[in-house]
C-alpha cells in the first residue's frame, strides 16, 4: 500500500503503538486523525503536532462510535484508512466470580468497537476505493495465536479479532477495501501497566520505533497478515502443529 498522501483515522492515538503510528504517518506525509479518552493527552499531542486532528471518543460507547464516524467524515471526507488500534489488557482471575463490567469493557474495547467501526466506515471506504487505495488495519496480538493464562479475556478478544479480520477481508474484497492484520509482539508501551508488580520496569517488549518500522514495512509490502517479531514465531509454530495434527 502506498503510505503517503492518505487520510488516516487511528483509534487510541494517545499513547504507545497508536501514537507511534500517528507520528510516523505524519512524517511520511499523511493526514492523521487520532482519538482517545484522555483529553489532556490529546491536547498535548496537538500542541506538539498542530497538523494532526484529535477527537475525544470512548470506543466502548456505541453512540460515540457513530458520532466519531460522522465527525471524521464531515471534516475529513478523503479518509481512506482506518486503524483499529485502541485496546486494553486486563488480568482476569477465573477461579472466582469475575467483575462482569470489566469483562464487558475489555470485550467492547478490543472486539465490539473494531467490528462496529469497520462496518460504519465500510461504505465510505468502498466509495473512496474508486479514487485511491482504501484499507482497514486491525491491530491484534501474538497472543491471538498462543494465549497466556493471566489475561484470558484479552487473549480471547485478540483470537476473535484474528478470525474477524479474515472474514472481514473476504467480505470487503468485493468492495476493493484491503484488510490488514498487524499482530504485535510484546512492545514497550503503557499496556497493562497498572497490573505490573514492578511499575518501574517494562514488560520486556521491543521499542515502539522498532515495532512501527516493521509494521510500516508490512503495510508497504501489502502483507495482509503480518505478525511482527516474536508474534511470527507464535503463529508459525501453531500452523506447523495444525499441519502435523491434520496430516
Ligand atoms: N504493547 C504490547 O505489548 C502489545 C502487544 C500486542 C498487541 N498490542 C495491541 O496494540 C494496541 C495498542 O496498545 P498499546 O500497547 O499501544 O497500549 P497503550 O499505550 O495502553 O495504548 C492504548 C490506546 O488505546 C486507547 N484506548 C483504550 N481504551 C479506549 C477507549 N475505551 N476508547 C478510546 N480509546 C481507548 C488509549 O487511549 P485513552 O486511554 O486516552 O483512551 C491508548 O491510546 C492494543 O490493541 C493492544 O492490544 C499491544
PDB file of C-alpha atoms and ligand atoms in Angstrom:
ATOM      1  CA  UNK A   1       0.000   0.000   0.000  1.00  0.00           C
ATOM      2  CA  UNK A   2       1.200   3.497  -0.754  1.00  0.00           C
ATOM      3  CA  UNK A   3       1.986   5.151   2.579  1.00  0.00           C
ATOM      4  CA  UNK A   4       1.894   8.785   1.649  1.00  0.00           C
ATOM      5  CA  UNK A   5      -0.996  11.144   0.873  1.00  0.00           C
ATOM      6  CA  UNK A   6      -3.524   9.080   2.844  1.00  0.00           C
ATOM      7  CA  UNK A   7      -6.114  10.335   5.309  1.00  0.00           C
ATOM      8  CA  UNK A   8      -5.957   8.079   8.350  1.00  0.00           C
ATOM      9  CA  UNK A   9      -8.052   7.597  11.493  1.00  0.00           C
ATOM     10  CA  UNK A  10      -6.221   5.852  14.335  1.00  0.00           C
ATOM     11  CA  UNK A  11      -8.259   4.793  17.367  1.00  0.00           C
ATOM     12  CA  UNK A  12      -6.290   5.015  20.594  1.00  0.00           C
ATOM     13  CA  UNK A  13      -3.702   7.517  19.442  1.00  0.00           C
ATOM     14  CA  UNK A  14      -2.903   8.994  22.847  1.00  0.00           C
ATOM     15  CA  UNK A  15      -0.015   6.649  23.663  1.00  0.00           C
ATOM     16  CA  UNK A  16       2.038   3.622  22.646  1.00  0.00           C
ATOM     17  CA  UNK A  17       1.524   1.994  19.276  1.00  0.00           C
ATOM     18  CA  UNK A  18      -1.289   4.346  18.177  1.00  0.00           C
ATOM     19  CA  UNK A  19       0.797   7.449  18.860  1.00  0.00           C
ATOM     20  CA  UNK A  20       3.816   5.770  17.248  1.00  0.00           C
ATOM     21  CA  UNK A  21       1.809   5.135  14.068  1.00  0.00           C
ATOM     22  CA  UNK A  22       0.363   8.662  14.145  1.00  0.00           C
ATOM     23  CA  UNK A  23       3.791  10.340  14.312  1.00  0.00           C
ATOM     24  CA  UNK A  24       5.257   8.026  11.655  1.00  0.00           C
ATOM     25  CA  UNK A  25       2.352   8.542   9.260  1.00  0.00           C
ATOM     26  CA  UNK A  26       2.595  12.300   9.761  1.00  0.00           C
ATOM     27  CA  UNK A  27       6.316  12.169   8.947  1.00  0.00           C
ATOM     28  CA  UNK A  28       5.519  10.181   5.758  1.00  0.00           C
ATOM     29  CA  UNK A  29       3.167  12.931   4.524  1.00  0.00           C
ATOM     30  CA  UNK A  30      -0.291  11.721   5.514  1.00  0.00           C
ATOM     31  CA  UNK A  31      -3.217  13.482   7.184  1.00  0.00           C
ATOM     32  CA  UNK A  32      -3.719  11.890  10.588  1.00  0.00           C
ATOM     33  CA  UNK A  33      -6.685  11.934  12.939  1.00  0.00           C
ATOM     34  CA  UNK A  34      -6.373  10.291  16.346  1.00  0.00           C
ATOM     35  CA  UNK A  35      -8.899   9.614  19.060  1.00  0.00           C
ATOM     36  CA  UNK A  36      -8.865   8.570  22.692  1.00  0.00           C
ATOM     37  CA  UNK A  37     -10.463   9.285  26.064  1.00  0.00           C
ATOM     38  CA  UNK A  38      -7.683  11.319  27.720  1.00  0.00           C
ATOM     39  CA  UNK A  39      -8.347  14.941  26.796  1.00  0.00           C
ATOM     40  CA  UNK A  40      -5.088  16.336  28.279  1.00  0.00           C
ATOM     41  CA  UNK A  41      -3.048  13.857  26.249  1.00  0.00           C
ATOM     42  CA  UNK A  42      -4.914  14.724  23.056  1.00  0.00           C
ATOM     43  CA  UNK A  43      -4.340  18.449  23.728  1.00  0.00           C
ATOM     44  CA  UNK A  44      -0.623  17.907  24.352  1.00  0.00           C
ATOM     45  CA  UNK A  45      -0.228  15.844  21.170  1.00  0.00           C
ATOM     46  CA  UNK A  46      -1.955  18.536  19.108  1.00  0.00           C
ATOM     47  CA  UNK A  47       0.347  21.128  20.677  1.00  0.00           C
ATOM     48  CA  UNK A  48       3.329  19.052  19.512  1.00  0.00           C
ATOM     49  CA  UNK A  49       1.772  18.299  16.104  1.00  0.00           C
ATOM     50  CA  UNK A  50      -0.656  21.096  15.144  1.00  0.00           C
ATOM     51  CA  UNK A  51      -1.241  19.477  11.746  1.00  0.00           C
ATOM     52  CA  UNK A  52      -2.803  16.419  13.423  1.00  0.00           C
ATOM     53  CA  UNK A  53      -6.527  16.263  14.278  1.00  0.00           C
ATOM     54  CA  UNK A  54      -7.708  14.829  17.576  1.00  0.00           C
ATOM     55  CA  UNK A  55     -11.153  13.767  18.722  1.00  0.00           C
ATOM     56  CA  UNK A  56     -12.322  12.696  22.150  1.00  0.00           C
ATOM     57  CA  UNK A  57     -14.047   9.327  21.917  1.00  0.00           C
ATOM     58  CA  UNK A  58     -14.628   6.410  24.223  1.00  0.00           C
ATOM     59  CA  UNK A  59     -14.877   3.496  21.811  1.00  0.00           C
ATOM     60  CA  UNK A  60     -16.789   1.373  24.337  1.00  0.00           C
ATOM     61  CA  UNK A  61     -19.802   3.649  23.754  1.00  0.00           C
ATOM     62  CA  UNK A  62     -21.711   2.748  20.559  1.00  0.00           C
ATOM     63  CA  UNK A  63     -23.241   6.237  20.321  1.00  0.00           C
ATOM     64  CA  UNK A  64     -19.769   7.821  20.485  1.00  0.00           C
ATOM     65  CA  UNK A  65     -18.572   5.440  17.775  1.00  0.00           C
ATOM     66  CA  UNK A  66     -21.329   6.637  15.432  1.00  0.00           C
ATOM     67  CA  UNK A  67     -20.536  10.276  16.340  1.00  0.00           C
ATOM     68  CA  UNK A  68     -16.835   9.627  15.678  1.00  0.00           C
ATOM     69  CA  UNK A  69     -17.623   8.297  12.220  1.00  0.00           C
ATOM     70  CA  UNK A  70     -19.906  11.263  11.429  1.00  0.00           C
ATOM     71  CA  UNK A  71     -17.387  13.844  12.698  1.00  0.00           C
ATOM     72  CA  UNK A  72     -14.453  12.303  10.863  1.00  0.00           C
ATOM     73  CA  UNK A  73     -16.281  12.038   7.555  1.00  0.00           C
ATOM     74  CA  UNK A  74     -17.649  15.594   7.884  1.00  0.00           C
ATOM     75  CA  UNK A  75     -14.177  17.082   8.472  1.00  0.00           C
ATOM     76  CA  UNK A  76     -12.048  14.602   6.528  1.00  0.00           C
ATOM     77  CA  UNK A  77     -14.115  13.309   3.616  1.00  0.00           C
ATOM     78  CA  UNK A  78     -10.976  11.901   1.957  1.00  0.00           C
ATOM     79  CA  UNK A  79     -10.483   9.356   4.765  1.00  0.00           C
ATOM     80  CA  UNK A  80      -9.175   6.166   3.165  1.00  0.00           C
ATOM     81  CA  UNK A  81      -7.564   4.266   6.043  1.00  0.00           C
ATOM     82  CA  UNK A  82      -8.972   3.165   9.415  1.00  0.00           C
ATOM     83  CA  UNK A  83      -6.619   1.731  12.011  1.00  0.00           C
ATOM     84  CA  UNK A  84      -8.442  -0.163  14.758  1.00  0.00           C
ATOM     85  CA  UNK A  85      -5.772   0.121  17.444  1.00  0.00           C
ATOM     86  CA  UNK A  86      -7.432   1.108  20.756  1.00  0.00           C
ATOM     87  CA  UNK A  87      -7.152  -1.724  23.239  1.00  0.00           C
ATOM     88  CA  UNK A  88      -6.946  -2.605  26.904  1.00  0.00           C
ATOM     89  CA  UNK A  89      -5.420  -5.602  28.625  1.00  0.00           C
ATOM     90  CA  UNK A  90      -6.772  -6.787  31.965  1.00  0.00           C
ATOM     91  CA  UNK A  91      -5.752  -9.575  34.293  1.00  0.00           C
ATOM     92  CA  UNK A  92      -8.739 -11.876  34.918  1.00  0.00           C
ATOM     93  CA  UNK A  93      -8.843 -14.484  37.663  1.00  0.00           C
ATOM     94  CA  UNK A  94     -11.361 -17.085  36.551  1.00  0.00           C
ATOM     95  CA  UNK A  95     -11.182 -19.057  39.798  1.00  0.00           C
ATOM     96  CA  UNK A  96     -13.544 -16.571  41.492  1.00  0.00           C
ATOM     97  CA  UNK A  97     -16.605 -14.676  40.138  1.00  0.00           C
ATOM     98  CA  UNK A  98     -15.364 -12.092  37.655  1.00  0.00           C
ATOM     99  CA  UNK A  99     -16.212  -8.399  37.629  1.00  0.00           C
ATOM    100  CA  UNK A 100     -18.611  -8.665  34.714  1.00  0.00           C
ATOM    101  CA  UNK A 101     -18.419  -4.946  33.880  1.00  0.00           C
ATOM    102  CA  UNK A 102     -14.633  -5.259  33.467  1.00  0.00           C
ATOM    103  CA  UNK A 103     -15.073  -8.263  31.205  1.00  0.00           C
ATOM    104  CA  UNK A 104     -17.696  -6.436  29.134  1.00  0.00           C
ATOM    105  CA  UNK A 105     -15.496  -3.351  28.859  1.00  0.00           C
ATOM    106  CA  UNK A 106     -12.491  -5.373  27.648  1.00  0.00           C
ATOM    107  CA  UNK A 107     -14.586  -7.183  25.025  1.00  0.00           C
ATOM    108  CA  UNK A 108     -16.306  -3.943  23.948  1.00  0.00           C
ATOM    109  CA  UNK A 109     -12.966  -2.125  23.530  1.00  0.00           C
ATOM    110  CA  UNK A 110     -10.975  -4.877  21.842  1.00  0.00           C
ATOM    111  CA  UNK A 111     -13.619  -6.635  19.762  1.00  0.00           C
ATOM    112  CA  UNK A 112     -17.033  -4.961  19.534  1.00  0.00           C
ATOM    113  CA  UNK A 113     -15.665  -1.480  18.788  1.00  0.00           C
ATOM    114  CA  UNK A 114     -13.449  -2.531  15.854  1.00  0.00           C
ATOM    115  CA  UNK A 115     -16.326  -4.606  14.407  1.00  0.00           C
ATOM    116  CA  UNK A 116     -18.732  -1.663  14.677  1.00  0.00           C
ATOM    117  CA  UNK A 117     -16.235   0.908  13.373  1.00  0.00           C
ATOM    118  CA  UNK A 118     -15.236  -1.267  10.395  1.00  0.00           C
ATOM    119  CA  UNK A 119     -18.902  -1.605   9.434  1.00  0.00           C
ATOM    120  CA  UNK A 120     -19.587   2.129   9.950  1.00  0.00           C
ATOM    121  CA  UNK A 121     -16.704   3.152   7.657  1.00  0.00           C
ATOM    122  CA  UNK A 122     -17.059   0.336   5.084  1.00  0.00           C
ATOM    123  CA  UNK A 123     -19.491   2.185   2.801  1.00  0.00           C
ATOM    124  CA  UNK A 124     -17.343   5.309   2.734  1.00  0.00           C
ATOM    125  CA  UNK A 125     -14.135   3.321   2.177  1.00  0.00           C
ATOM    126  CA  UNK A 126     -15.768   1.412  -0.691  1.00  0.00           C
ATOM    127  CA  UNK A 127     -16.614   4.733  -2.356  1.00  0.00           C
ATOM    128  CA  UNK A 128     -13.059   6.003  -1.748  1.00  0.00           C
ATOM    129  CA  UNK A 129     -11.574   2.849  -3.284  1.00  0.00           C
ATOM    130  CA  UNK A 130     -12.597   4.122  -6.731  1.00  0.00           C
ATOM    131  CA  UNK A 131     -10.262   7.123  -6.192  1.00  0.00           C
ATOM    132  CA  UNK A 132      -7.348   5.628  -4.269  1.00  0.00           C
ATOM    133  CA  UNK A 133      -6.423   2.635  -2.113  1.00  0.00           C
ATOM    134  CA  UNK A 134      -8.737   2.132   0.860  1.00  0.00           C
ATOM    135  CA  UNK A 135      -7.935  -0.094   3.811  1.00  0.00           C
ATOM    136  CA  UNK A 136      -8.687  -1.170   7.359  1.00  0.00           C
ATOM    137  CA  UNK A 137      -5.841  -2.228   9.644  1.00  0.00           C
ATOM    138  CA  UNK A 138      -6.674  -4.278  12.733  1.00  0.00           C
ATOM    139  CA  UNK A 139      -4.073  -4.412  15.482  1.00  0.00           C
ATOM    140  CA  UNK A 140      -4.311  -7.871  17.046  1.00  0.00           C
ATOM    141  CA  UNK A 141      -1.519  -9.594  19.010  1.00  0.00           C
ATOM    142  CA  UNK A 142       0.846 -12.546  19.017  1.00  0.00           C
ATOM    143  CA  UNK A 143      -1.376 -13.707  21.904  1.00  0.00           C
ATOM    144  CA  UNK A 144      -4.112 -14.295  19.313  1.00  0.00           C
ATOM    145  CA  UNK A 145      -2.133 -17.418  18.315  1.00  0.00           C
ATOM    146  CA  UNK A 146      -0.952 -18.614  21.761  1.00  0.00           C
ATOM    147  CA  UNK A 147      -2.840 -17.343  24.841  1.00  0.00           C
ATOM    148  CA  UNK A 148      -1.309 -16.718  28.265  1.00  0.00           C
ATOM    149  CA  UNK A 149      -3.461 -17.617  31.259  1.00  0.00           C
ATOM    150  CA  UNK A 150      -3.312 -14.454  33.462  1.00  0.00           C
ATOM    151  CA  UNK A 151      -5.170 -12.482  30.778  1.00  0.00           C
ATOM    152  CA  UNK A 152      -7.676 -14.959  29.324  1.00  0.00           C
ATOM    153  CA  UNK A 153     -10.282 -12.452  28.150  1.00  0.00           C
ATOM    154  CA  UNK A 154      -7.677 -10.250  26.435  1.00  0.00           C
ATOM    155  CA  UNK A 155      -6.258 -13.246  24.565  1.00  0.00           C
ATOM    156  CA  UNK A 156      -9.745 -14.407  23.575  1.00  0.00           C
ATOM    157  CA  UNK A 157     -10.587 -10.960  22.149  1.00  0.00           C
ATOM    158  CA  UNK A 158      -7.373 -10.982  20.100  1.00  0.00           C
ATOM    159  CA  UNK A 159      -8.020 -14.530  18.805  1.00  0.00           C
ATOM    160  CA  UNK A 160     -11.522 -13.377  17.860  1.00  0.00           C
ATOM    161  CA  UNK A 161     -10.056 -10.307  16.110  1.00  0.00           C
ATOM    162  CA  UNK A 162      -7.768 -12.594  14.106  1.00  0.00           C
ATOM    163  CA  UNK A 163     -10.791 -14.590  12.945  1.00  0.00           C
ATOM    164  CA  UNK A 164     -12.836 -11.435  12.368  1.00  0.00           C
ATOM    165  CA  UNK A 165     -10.071  -9.907  10.253  1.00  0.00           C
ATOM    166  CA  UNK A 166     -10.056 -12.951   7.955  1.00  0.00           C
ATOM    167  CA  UNK A 167     -13.813 -12.798   7.336  1.00  0.00           C
ATOM    168  CA  UNK A 168     -13.842  -9.000   7.069  1.00  0.00           C
ATOM    169  CA  UNK A 169     -11.063  -9.261   4.447  1.00  0.00           C
ATOM    170  CA  UNK A 170     -13.165 -11.709   2.495  1.00  0.00           C
ATOM    171  CA  UNK A 171     -16.354  -9.619   2.653  1.00  0.00           C
ATOM    172  CA  UNK A 172     -14.648  -6.333   1.789  1.00  0.00           C
ATOM    173  CA  UNK A 173     -12.683  -7.797  -1.121  1.00  0.00           C
ATOM    174  CA  UNK A 174     -15.719  -7.225  -3.336  1.00  0.00           C
ATOM    175  CA  UNK A 175     -15.576  -3.519  -2.322  1.00  0.00           C
ATOM    176  CA  UNK A 176     -11.831  -3.299  -3.141  1.00  0.00           C
ATOM    177  CA  UNK A 177     -11.045  -2.483   0.506  1.00  0.00           C
ATOM    178  CA  UNK A 178      -7.848  -4.117   1.763  1.00  0.00           C
ATOM    179  CA  UNK A 179      -7.992  -5.532   5.280  1.00  0.00           C
ATOM    180  CA  UNK A 180      -4.705  -5.896   7.134  1.00  0.00           C
ATOM    181  CA  UNK A 181      -3.911  -7.638  10.409  1.00  0.00           C
ATOM    182  CA  UNK A 182      -0.825  -6.440  12.233  1.00  0.00           C
ATOM    183  CA  UNK A 183      -0.063  -8.715  15.188  1.00  0.00           C
ATOM    184  CA  UNK A 184       2.464  -7.066  17.516  1.00  0.00           C
ATOM    185  CA  UNK A 185       4.803  -8.974  19.802  1.00  0.00           C
ATOM    186  CA  UNK A 186       5.365  -7.501  23.297  1.00  0.00           C
ATOM    187  CA  UNK A 187       6.029  -3.793  22.680  1.00  0.00           C
ATOM    188  CA  UNK A 188       7.249  -1.426  25.372  1.00  0.00           C
ATOM    189  CA  UNK A 189       4.094   0.681  25.902  1.00  0.00           C
ATOM    190  CA  UNK A 190       1.720   1.514  28.783  1.00  0.00           C
ATOM    191  CA  UNK A 191      -0.443  -1.545  28.024  1.00  0.00           C
ATOM    192  CA  UNK A 192      -1.340  -3.397  31.212  1.00  0.00           C
ATOM    193  CA  UNK A 193       0.993  -1.097  33.145  1.00  0.00           C
ATOM    194  CA  UNK A 194      -1.372  -0.770  36.082  1.00  0.00           C
ATOM    195  CA  UNK A 195      -1.214  -4.538  36.629  1.00  0.00           C
ATOM    196  CA  UNK A 196       2.579  -4.823  36.667  1.00  0.00           C
ATOM    197  CA  UNK A 197       4.046  -5.702  40.036  1.00  0.00           C
ATOM    198  CA  UNK A 198       7.138  -3.584  39.447  1.00  0.00           C
ATOM    199  CA  UNK A 199       5.895  -0.448  37.688  1.00  0.00           C
ATOM    200  CA  UNK A 200       9.406   0.877  37.212  1.00  0.00           C
ATOM    201  CA  UNK A 201      10.186  -1.958  34.791  1.00  0.00           C
ATOM    202  CA  UNK A 202       8.971  -2.561  31.248  1.00  0.00           C
ATOM    203  CA  UNK A 203       7.399  -5.940  30.444  1.00  0.00           C
ATOM    204  CA  UNK A 204      10.372  -6.617  28.196  1.00  0.00           C
ATOM    205  CA  UNK A 205       8.773  -5.559  24.934  1.00  0.00           C
ATOM    206  CA  UNK A 206      10.619  -4.254  21.881  1.00  0.00           C
ATOM    207  CA  UNK A 207      10.901  -0.457  21.468  1.00  0.00           C
ATOM    208  CA  UNK A 208       7.883   1.217  19.843  1.00  0.00           C
ATOM    209  CA  UNK A 209      10.014   2.600  16.973  1.00  0.00           C
ATOM    210  CA  UNK A 210      11.286  -0.885  16.098  1.00  0.00           C
ATOM    211  CA  UNK A 211       7.735  -2.218  16.028  1.00  0.00           C
ATOM    212  CA  UNK A 212       6.435   0.713  13.947  1.00  0.00           C
ATOM    213  CA  UNK A 213       9.242   0.369  11.367  1.00  0.00           C
ATOM    214  CA  UNK A 214       8.401  -3.331  10.903  1.00  0.00           C
ATOM    215  CA  UNK A 215       4.652  -2.710  10.740  1.00  0.00           C
ATOM    216  CA  UNK A 216       5.102   0.096   8.190  1.00  0.00           C
ATOM    217  CA  UNK A 217       7.208  -2.215   6.024  1.00  0.00           C
ATOM    218  CA  UNK A 218       4.491  -4.898   6.178  1.00  0.00           C
ATOM    219  CA  UNK A 219       1.849  -2.385   5.045  1.00  0.00           C
ATOM    220  CA  UNK A 220       4.105  -1.098   2.271  1.00  0.00           C
ATOM    221  CA  UNK A 221       4.662  -4.667   1.033  1.00  0.00           C
ATOM    222  CA  UNK A 222       0.922  -5.431   1.185  1.00  0.00           C
ATOM    223  CA  UNK A 223       1.426  -8.249   3.686  1.00  0.00           C
ATOM    224  CA  UNK A 224      -2.214  -8.569   4.682  1.00  0.00           C
ATOM    225  CA  UNK A 225      -1.496 -10.829   7.663  1.00  0.00           C
ATOM    226  CA  UNK A 226       1.619  -9.539   9.351  1.00  0.00           C
ATOM    227  CA  UNK A 227       2.753 -10.941  12.673  1.00  0.00           C
ATOM    228  CA  UNK A 228       5.782  -8.929  13.814  1.00  0.00           C
ATOM    229  CA  UNK A 229       8.863 -10.324  15.606  1.00  0.00           C
ATOM    230  CA  UNK A 230       8.010 -12.970  18.220  1.00  0.00           C
ATOM    231  CA  UNK A 231       4.375 -12.921  17.075  1.00  0.00           C
ATOM    232  CA  UNK A 232       5.512 -14.511  13.781  1.00  0.00           C
ATOM    233  CA  UNK A 233       7.132 -17.339  15.706  1.00  0.00           C
ATOM    234  CA  UNK A 234       3.944 -17.961  17.703  1.00  0.00           C
ATOM    235  CA  UNK A 235       1.851 -18.052  14.536  1.00  0.00           C
ATOM    236  CA  UNK A 236       4.253 -20.285  12.579  1.00  0.00           C
ATOM    237  CA  UNK A 237       4.575 -22.814  15.406  1.00  0.00           C
ATOM    238  CA  UNK A 238       0.799 -23.048  15.708  1.00  0.00           C
ATOM    239  CA  UNK A 239       0.381 -23.503  11.945  1.00  0.00           C
ATOM    240  CA  UNK A 240       3.026 -26.258  11.934  1.00  0.00           C
ATOM    241  CA  UNK A 241       1.282 -28.011  14.825  1.00  0.00           C
ATOM    242  CA  UNK A 242      -2.030 -27.770  12.991  1.00  0.00           C
ATOM    243  CA  UNK A 243      -0.455 -29.285   9.863  1.00  0.00           C
ATOM    244  CA  UNK A 244       1.116 -32.061  11.944  1.00  0.00           C
ATOM    245  CA  UNK A 245      -2.148 -32.925  13.687  1.00  0.00           C
ATOM    246  CA  UNK A 246      -4.136 -32.882  10.465  1.00  0.00           C
ATOM    247  CA  UNK A 247      -1.709 -34.701   8.217  1.00  0.00           C
TER     248      UNK A 247
HETATM  249  N1  LIG B   1       2.147  -3.249  23.820  1.00  0.00           N
HETATM  250  C1  LIG B   1       2.085  -4.538  23.551  1.00  0.00           C
HETATM  251  O1  LIG B   1       2.901  -5.337  24.055  1.00  0.00           O
HETATM  252  C2  LIG B   1       1.041  -5.049  22.604  1.00  0.00           C
HETATM  253  C3  LIG B   1       1.184  -6.357  22.119  1.00  0.00           C
HETATM  254  C4  LIG B   1       0.217  -6.860  21.259  1.00  0.00           C
HETATM  255  C5  LIG B   1      -0.860  -6.072  20.875  1.00  0.00           C
HETATM  256  N2  LIG B   1      -0.967  -4.802  21.361  1.00  0.00           N
HETATM  257  C6  LIG B   1      -2.148  -4.023  20.947  1.00  0.00           C
HETATM  258  O2  LIG B   1      -1.764  -2.756  20.471  1.00  0.00           O
HETATM  259  C7  LIG B   1      -2.841  -1.818  20.660  1.00  0.00           C
HETATM  260  C8  LIG B   1      -2.300  -0.546  21.310  1.00  0.00           C
HETATM  261  O3  LIG B   1      -1.825  -0.847  22.599  1.00  0.00           O
HETATM  262  P1  LIG B   1      -0.545  -0.140  23.244  1.00  0.00           P
HETATM  263  O4  LIG B   1       0.426  -1.204  23.558  1.00  0.00           O
HETATM  264  O5  LIG B   1      -0.120   0.989  22.416  1.00  0.00           O
HETATM  265  O6  LIG B   1      -1.153   0.315  24.650  1.00  0.00           O
HETATM  266  P2  LIG B   1      -1.359   1.765  25.291  1.00  0.00           P
HETATM  267  O7  LIG B   1      -0.111   2.551  25.261  1.00  0.00           O
HETATM  268  O8  LIG B   1      -2.004   1.487  26.591  1.00  0.00           O
HETATM  269  O9  LIG B   1      -2.404   2.460  24.308  1.00  0.00           O
HETATM  270  C9  LIG B   1      -3.746   2.075  24.257  1.00  0.00           C
HETATM  271  C10 LIG B   1      -4.511   3.131  23.487  1.00  0.00           C
HETATM  272  O10 LIG B   1      -5.887   2.703  23.402  1.00  0.00           O
HETATM  273  C11 LIG B   1      -6.702   3.784  23.811  1.00  0.00           C
HETATM  274  N3  LIG B   1      -7.944   3.303  24.389  1.00  0.00           N
HETATM  275  C12 LIG B   1      -8.105   2.364  25.356  1.00  0.00           C
HETATM  276  N4  LIG B   1      -9.390   2.246  25.680  1.00  0.00           N
HETATM  277  C13 LIG B   1     -10.058   3.141  24.905  1.00  0.00           C
HETATM  278  C14 LIG B   1     -11.421   3.523  24.788  1.00  0.00           C
HETATM  279  N5  LIG B   1     -12.380   2.956  25.535  1.00  0.00           N
HETATM  280  N6  LIG B   1     -11.749   4.474  23.898  1.00  0.00           N
HETATM  281  C15 LIG B   1     -10.807   5.071  23.142  1.00  0.00           C
HETATM  282  N7  LIG B   1      -9.501   4.769  23.210  1.00  0.00           N
HETATM  283  C16 LIG B   1      -9.138   3.814  24.087  1.00  0.00           C
HETATM  284  C17 LIG B   1      -5.872   4.573  24.805  1.00  0.00           C
HETATM  285  O11 LIG B   1      -6.315   5.923  24.825  1.00  0.00           O
HETATM  286  P3  LIG B   1      -7.059   6.598  26.097  1.00  0.00           P
HETATM  287  O12 LIG B   1      -6.577   5.901  27.330  1.00  0.00           O
HETATM  288  O13 LIG B   1      -6.669   8.033  26.004  1.00  0.00           O
HETATM  289  O14 LIG B   1      -8.494   6.381  25.837  1.00  0.00           O
HETATM  290  C18 LIG B   1      -4.487   4.487  24.176  1.00  0.00           C
HETATM  291  O15 LIG B   1      -4.315   5.492  23.221  1.00  0.00           O
HETATM  292  C19 LIG B   1      -3.883  -2.553  21.517  1.00  0.00           C
HETATM  293  O16 LIG B   1      -4.918  -3.029  20.701  1.00  0.00           O
HETATM  294  C20 LIG B   1      -3.104  -3.717  22.105  1.00  0.00           C
HETATM  295  O17 LIG B   1      -3.907  -4.806  22.423  1.00  0.00           O
HETATM  296  C21 LIG B   1      -0.037  -4.270  22.214  1.00  0.00           C
END
